PDB file of C-alpha atoms in Angstrom:
ATOM      1  CA  MET A   1     -11.658 -34.014 -30.330  1.00 36.00           C
ATOM      2  CA  SER A   2      -8.884 -32.448 -32.358  1.00 42.00           C
ATOM      3  CA  ALA A   3      -5.295 -32.479 -31.244  1.00 46.00           C
ATOM      4  CA  ASP A   4      -2.006 -32.112 -33.006  1.00 47.00           C
ATOM      5  CA  GLU A   5       0.431 -34.956 -33.495  1.00 52.00           C
ATOM      6  CA  ASP A   6       1.992 -34.276 -30.090  1.00 66.00           C
ATOM      7  CA  GLY A   7      -1.287 -34.931 -28.286  1.00 90.00           C
ATOM      8  CA  LEU A   8      -1.784 -31.257 -27.439  1.00 94.00           C
ATOM      9  CA  ILE A   9      -5.081 -29.457 -27.481  1.00 94.00           C
ATOM     10  CA  ARG A  10      -5.500 -25.657 -27.359  1.00 94.00           C
ATOM     11  CA  LEU A  11      -7.895 -24.646 -24.578  1.00 96.00           C
ATOM     12  CA  PHE A  12      -9.374 -21.611 -22.880  1.00 97.00           C
ATOM     13  CA  VAL A  13     -12.037 -20.953 -20.257  1.00 98.00           C
ATOM     14  CA  GLY A  14     -14.759 -18.493 -21.177  1.00 98.00           C
ATOM     15  CA  LEU A  15     -18.111 -17.008 -20.333  1.00 98.00           C
ATOM     16  CA  PRO A  16     -20.568 -17.465 -23.216  1.00 97.00           C
ATOM     17  CA  LEU A  17     -23.054 -14.902 -24.480  1.00 96.00           C
ATOM     18  CA  PRO A  18     -26.693 -15.657 -25.210  1.00 97.00           C
ATOM     19  CA  HIS A  19     -27.300 -16.112 -28.928  1.00 96.00           C
ATOM     20  CA  ASP A  20     -29.446 -12.979 -29.379  1.00 95.00           C
ATOM     21  CA  GLY A  21     -26.855 -10.702 -27.784  1.00 94.00           C
ATOM     22  CA  ALA A  22     -24.017 -12.301 -29.712  1.00 95.00           C
ATOM     23  CA  VAL A  23     -25.866 -11.824 -33.007  1.00 95.00           C
ATOM     24  CA  LYS A  24     -26.600  -8.169 -32.179  1.00 93.00           C
ATOM     25  CA  MET A  25     -22.947  -7.441 -31.347  1.00 94.00           C
ATOM     26  CA  SER A  26     -21.543  -9.353 -34.310  1.00 94.00           C
ATOM     27  CA  GLN A  27     -23.877  -7.583 -36.744  1.00 93.00           C
ATOM     28  CA  ALA A  28     -22.841  -4.194 -35.357  1.00 92.00           C
ATOM     29  CA  ALA A  29     -19.142  -5.104 -35.676  1.00 92.00           C
ATOM     30  CA  ARG A  30     -19.639  -6.225 -39.283  1.00 91.00           C
ATOM     31  CA  GLY A  31     -20.795  -2.676 -40.000  1.00 87.00           C
ATOM     32  CA  VAL A  32     -17.309  -1.296 -39.290  1.00 88.00           C
ATOM     33  CA  ALA A  33     -15.395  -0.945 -42.569  1.00 86.00           C
ATOM     34  CA  GLY A  34     -12.007  -2.679 -42.525  1.00 88.00           C
ATOM     35  CA  LEU A  35     -12.784  -4.778 -39.446  1.00 89.00           C
ATOM     36  CA  GLN A  36     -12.595  -8.558 -39.545  1.00 92.00           C
ATOM     37  CA  ALA A  37     -15.555  -9.258 -37.245  1.00 93.00           C
ATOM     38  CA  VAL A  38     -15.759 -12.292 -34.973  1.00 94.00           C
ATOM     39  CA  ALA A  39     -18.653 -14.626 -35.799  1.00 94.00           C
ATOM     40  CA  ALA A  40     -21.579 -14.454 -33.379  1.00 95.00           C
ATOM     41  CA  ASP A  41     -21.111 -18.084 -32.307  1.00 93.00           C
ATOM     42  CA  ASP A  42     -17.513 -17.352 -31.269  1.00 94.00           C
ATOM     43  CA  LEU A  43     -18.183 -14.297 -29.073  1.00 96.00           C
ATOM     44  CA  HIS A  44     -17.347 -14.848 -25.401  1.00 97.00           C
ATOM     45  CA  ILE A  45     -15.491 -13.343 -22.447  1.00 98.00           C
ATOM     46  CA  THR A  46     -12.175 -15.147 -22.023  1.00 96.00           C
ATOM     47  CA  LEU A  47     -11.558 -15.910 -18.361  1.00 98.00           C
ATOM     48  CA  ARG A  48      -8.271 -17.786 -18.816  1.00 97.00           C
ATOM     49  CA  TYR A  49      -6.278 -18.935 -21.828  1.00 94.00           C
ATOM     50  CA  LEU A  50      -4.630 -22.272 -21.075  1.00 96.00           C
ATOM     51  CA  GLY A  51      -2.768 -22.635 -24.360  1.00 93.00           C
ATOM     52  CA  ASP A  52      -1.632 -26.009 -25.667  1.00 94.00           C
ATOM     53  CA  VAL A  53      -2.483 -28.603 -23.029  1.00 96.00           C
ATOM     54  CA  GLU A  54      -1.490 -32.268 -23.016  1.00 95.00           C
ATOM     55  CA  ARG A  55      -4.517 -34.490 -23.531  1.00 94.00           C
ATOM     56  CA  THR A  56      -3.489 -36.462 -20.443  1.00 95.00           C
ATOM     57  CA  ARG A  57      -4.266 -33.357 -18.335  1.00 96.00           C
ATOM     58  CA  LEU A  58      -7.853 -32.910 -19.559  1.00 96.00           C
ATOM     59  CA  ASP A  59      -9.458 -34.864 -16.701  1.00 97.00           C
ATOM     60  CA  ALA A  60      -7.551 -32.828 -14.107  1.00 98.00           C
ATOM     61  CA  VAL A  61      -8.577 -29.566 -15.806  1.00 98.00           C
ATOM     62  CA  ASP A  62     -12.199 -30.715 -15.891  1.00 98.00           C
ATOM     63  CA  ASP A  63     -12.128 -31.721 -12.203  1.00 98.00           C
ATOM     64  CA  ALA A  64     -10.584 -28.389 -11.196  1.00 98.00           C
ATOM     65  CA  LEU A  65     -13.137 -26.323 -13.115  1.00 98.00           C
ATOM     66  CA  ALA A  66     -16.043 -28.424 -11.808  1.00 98.00           C
ATOM     67  CA  ARG A  67     -15.060 -27.332  -8.269  1.00 97.00           C
ATOM     68  CA  VAL A  68     -15.488 -23.607  -9.007  1.00 98.00           C
ATOM     69  CA  ARG A  69     -18.404 -22.211  -6.985  1.00 98.00           C
ATOM     70  CA  LYS A  70     -20.077 -18.887  -7.751  1.00 98.00           C
ATOM     71  CA  LYS A  71     -23.707 -17.860  -7.937  1.00 98.00           C
ATOM     72  CA  PRO A  72     -25.155 -16.785 -11.288  1.00 98.00           C
ATOM     73  CA  PHE A  73     -24.742 -13.054 -11.872  1.00 97.00           C
ATOM     74  CA  THR A  74     -25.727 -10.321 -14.301  1.00 97.00           C
ATOM     75  CA  VAL A  75     -23.215  -9.339 -16.964  1.00 97.00           C
ATOM     76  CA  GLY A  76     -23.616  -5.976 -18.641  1.00 96.00           C
ATOM     77  CA  VAL A  77     -22.065  -4.645 -21.829  1.00 95.00           C
ATOM     78  CA  ALA A  78     -21.862  -0.888 -22.330  1.00 92.00           C
ATOM     79  CA  GLY A  79     -20.066   0.539 -25.316  1.00 92.00           C
ATOM     80  CA  CYS A  80     -16.884  -0.464 -27.041  1.00 92.00           C
ATOM     81  CA  GLY A  81     -13.209   0.345 -27.134  1.00 90.00           C
ATOM     82  CA  VAL A  82      -9.962  -0.507 -28.906  1.00 90.00           C
ATOM     83  CA  PHE A  83      -6.799  -2.236 -27.782  1.00 91.00           C
ATOM     84  CA  GLU A  84      -4.274  -0.571 -30.093  1.00 88.00           C
ATOM     85  CA  GLN A  85      -1.372  -2.764 -31.105  1.00 86.00           C
ATOM     86  CA  ALA A  86       1.398  -2.469 -33.676  1.00 83.00           C
ATOM     87  CA  GLU A  87       0.203  -5.324 -35.917  1.00 88.00           C
ATOM     88  CA  GLU A  88      -3.546  -5.107 -35.431  1.00 90.00           C
ATOM     89  CA  ASP A  89      -6.128  -3.221 -33.433  1.00 91.00           C
ATOM     90  CA  ILE A  90      -8.687  -5.178 -31.449  1.00 93.00           C
ATOM     91  CA  LEU A  91     -12.202  -3.777 -31.198  1.00 93.00           C
ATOM     92  CA  TYR A  92     -13.950  -4.948 -28.028  1.00 95.00           C
ATOM     93  CA  ALA A  93     -17.203  -4.568 -26.112  1.00 95.00           C
ATOM     94  CA  ARG A  94     -16.786  -3.118 -22.612  1.00 95.00           C
ATOM     95  CA  ILE A  95     -18.010  -5.132 -19.642  1.00 96.00           C
ATOM     96  CA  GLU A  96     -19.878  -3.210 -16.931  1.00 92.00           C
ATOM     97  CA  SER A  97     -19.991  -5.949 -14.291  1.00 84.00           C
ATOM     98  CA  VAL A  98     -16.209  -6.086 -14.001  1.00 93.00           C
ATOM     99  CA  ARG A  99     -16.130  -7.191 -10.362  1.00 95.00           C
ATOM    100  CA  GLN A 100     -18.383 -10.222 -10.881  1.00 96.00           C
ATOM    101  CA  VAL A 101     -16.450 -11.367 -13.948  1.00 97.00           C
ATOM    102  CA  THR A 102     -13.107 -10.684 -12.248  1.00 97.00           C
ATOM    103  CA  ASP A 103     -14.210 -12.702  -9.203  1.00 97.00           C
ATOM    104  CA  LEU A 104     -15.077 -15.655 -11.451  1.00 98.00           C
ATOM    105  CA  CYS A 105     -11.719 -15.313 -13.207  1.00 97.00           C
ATOM    106  CA  ALA A 106      -9.952 -15.393  -9.823  1.00 96.00           C
ATOM    107  CA  LEU A 107     -11.776 -18.594  -8.843  1.00 98.00           C
ATOM    108  CA  VAL A 108     -10.880 -20.234 -12.166  1.00 98.00           C
ATOM    109  CA  THR A 109      -7.277 -19.032 -11.823  1.00 96.00           C
ATOM    110  CA  ASP A 110      -6.979 -20.465  -8.299  1.00 96.00           C
ATOM    111  CA  ARG A 111      -8.281 -23.877  -9.356  1.00 97.00           C
ATOM    112  CA  LEU A 112      -6.094 -24.078 -12.453  1.00 97.00           C
ATOM    113  CA  GLY A 113      -3.087 -22.629 -10.629  1.00 92.00           C
ATOM    114  CA  ALA A 114      -3.152 -25.719  -8.428  1.00 93.00           C
ATOM    115  CA  LEU A 115      -2.430 -27.671 -11.624  1.00 96.00           C
ATOM    116  CA  ASP A 116       0.662 -25.533 -12.293  1.00 92.00           C
ATOM    117  CA  PHE A 117      -0.806 -23.406 -15.067  1.00 93.00           C
ATOM    118  CA  ASP A 118       1.102 -20.122 -15.181  1.00 89.00           C
ATOM    119  CA  PHE A 119      -0.907 -17.158 -16.379  1.00 90.00           C
ATOM    120  CA  GLY A 120       1.887 -14.611 -15.983  1.00 86.00           C
ATOM    121  CA  PRO A 121       1.654 -11.053 -14.697  1.00 88.00           C
ATOM    122  CA  ARG A 122      -0.655  -9.693 -17.409  1.00 85.00           C
ATOM    123  CA  PRO A 123      -3.717  -8.136 -15.747  1.00 89.00           C
ATOM    124  CA  PHE A 124      -7.165  -9.540 -16.495  1.00 93.00           C
ATOM    125  CA  VAL A 125      -9.300  -7.077 -18.481  1.00 93.00           C
ATOM    126  CA  PRO A 126     -12.801  -8.476 -19.019  1.00 96.00           C
ATOM    127  CA  HIS A 127     -14.024  -7.757 -22.545  1.00 97.00           C
ATOM    128  CA  ILE A 128     -15.615  -9.330 -25.608  1.00 97.00           C
ATOM    129  CA  THR A 129     -13.417  -9.244 -28.715  1.00 96.00           C
ATOM    130  CA  LEU A 130     -15.618  -8.069 -31.590  1.00 95.00           C
ATOM    131  CA  GLY A 131     -13.020  -7.992 -34.347  1.00 93.00           C
ATOM    132  CA  ARG A 132      -9.526  -7.180 -35.534  1.00 92.00           C
ATOM    133  CA  ALA A 133      -8.138  -4.763 -38.094  1.00 90.00           C
ATOM    134  CA  ARG A 134      -4.791  -3.496 -39.301  1.00 87.00           C
ATOM    135  CA  PRO A 135      -4.383   0.020 -37.892  1.00 80.00           C
ATOM    136  CA  ALA A 136      -4.304   1.671 -41.340  1.00 74.00           C
ATOM    137  CA  SER A 137      -7.346  -0.229 -42.657  1.00 79.00           C
ATOM    138  CA  TRP A 138     -10.071   1.255 -40.472  1.00 80.00           C
ATOM    139  CA  SER A 139     -11.023   4.405 -38.628  1.00 78.00           C
ATOM    140  CA  PRO A 140     -11.531   4.459 -34.853  1.00 72.00           C
ATOM    141  CA  LYS A 141     -14.194   7.083 -35.589  1.00 77.00           C
ATOM    142  CA  SER A 142     -16.313   4.089 -36.570  1.00 79.00           C
ATOM    143  CA  LEU A 143     -16.623   3.329 -32.870  1.00 80.00           C
ATOM    144  CA  LYS A 144     -19.075   6.177 -32.455  1.00 80.00           C
ATOM    145  CA  ILE A 145     -21.348   4.515 -34.982  1.00 78.00           C
ATOM    146  CA  ILE A 146     -21.601   1.207 -33.129  1.00 85.00           C
ATOM    147  CA  ASP A 147     -20.927   2.312 -29.541  1.00 84.00           C
ATOM    148  CA  LYS A 148     -24.603   2.917 -28.787  1.00 80.00           C
ATOM    149  CA  SER A 149     -25.603  -0.484 -30.142  1.00 80.00           C
ATOM    150  CA  MET A 150     -23.278  -2.144 -27.621  1.00 89.00           C
ATOM    151  CA  ARG A 151     -25.791  -2.185 -24.779  1.00 90.00           C
ATOM    152  CA  TYR A 152     -26.790  -5.603 -23.544  1.00 93.00           C
ATOM    153  CA  SER A 153     -27.110  -7.585 -20.327  1.00 96.00           C
ATOM    154  CA  TRP A 154     -27.780 -11.184 -19.380  1.00 97.00           C
ATOM    155  CA  VAL A 155     -27.576 -13.524 -16.419  1.00 97.00           C
ATOM    156  CA  ALA A 156     -24.448 -15.674 -16.601  1.00 98.00           C
ATOM    157  CA  GLU A 157     -25.490 -19.155 -15.545  1.00 98.00           C
ATOM    158  CA  ALA A 158     -22.443 -21.149 -16.674  1.00 98.00           C
ATOM    159  CA  PHE A 159     -18.882 -20.882 -17.902  1.00 99.00           C
ATOM    160  CA  MET A 160     -17.239 -23.188 -20.412  1.00 98.00           C
ATOM    161  CA  LEU A 161     -14.049 -24.929 -21.396  1.00 98.00           C
ATOM    162  CA  TYR A 162     -13.456 -24.265 -25.082  1.00 97.00           C
ATOM    163  CA  GLU A 163     -11.176 -25.881 -27.621  1.00 95.00           C
ATOM    164  CA  SER A 164      -9.664 -23.603 -30.232  1.00 91.00           C
ATOM    165  CA  GLY A 165      -9.281 -25.407 -33.529  1.00 79.00           C
ATOM    166  CA  GLY A 166      -7.322 -22.689 -35.263  1.00 65.00           C
ATOM    167  CA  ALA A 167      -9.685 -21.416 -37.954  1.00 64.00           C
ATOM    168  CA  GLY A 168     -11.412 -19.017 -35.575  1.00 62.00           C
ATOM    169  CA  ARG A 169     -14.009 -21.594 -34.612  1.00 83.00           C
ATOM    170  CA  TYR A 170     -14.366 -22.723 -31.032  1.00 91.00           C
ATOM    171  CA  ARG A 171     -15.791 -25.969 -29.738  1.00 92.00           C
ATOM    172  CA  VAL A 172     -17.367 -26.288 -26.292  1.00 94.00           C
ATOM    173  CA  ARG A 173     -15.660 -29.155 -24.462  1.00 96.00           C
ATOM    174  CA  ALA A 174     -17.432 -28.784 -21.098  1.00 98.00           C
ATOM    175  CA  VAL A 175     -20.074 -26.633 -19.407  1.00 98.00           C
ATOM    176  CA  TYR A 176     -19.814 -25.669 -15.724  1.00 99.00           C
ATOM    177  CA  PRO A 177     -23.025 -24.325 -14.179  1.00 98.00           C
ATOM    178  CA  LEU A 178     -22.639 -21.394 -11.806  1.00 98.00           C
ATOM    179  CA  ARG A 179     -23.902 -22.336  -8.349  1.00 93.00           C
ATOM    180  CA  SER A 180     -23.047 -21.649  -4.731  1.00 84.00           C
TER     181      SER A 180
END
């Protein structure tokens, strides 16, 4: 377990992708000139970003997430889009099963909210970040090239608590099976 000198650990809750789908999406993203693609092993749908959390709170976070109840469901990906920002654009895969993913996010939010995590007013937009690029370094026309390859679906059977170590690599800290 990595933590900084203050005993903090950077965490987020996410929905993992099966390896074959992640590889397919990552390979397609690597084909976009100027895009810094996310590695296949790091692709996920972020449900909630917790930020820097005191290590003493880890057991409470784990207990809260273990109480989330939702049946497994199908997640679909259909196409891609761009979140345009001043510093960098974010290329993402669109999620078709928005309601199912949003419902899971709401359950996670409720459980973690009881621990006084504040997620602010920003709306939840389910997506898979495929890569980042400076606006002048790539062409959004590239989306047409990979849009058709962004078709994939799977049955989500678990969500995870991830640790972010900084260098773009994530470590799974806990797995929470979906069940009713």
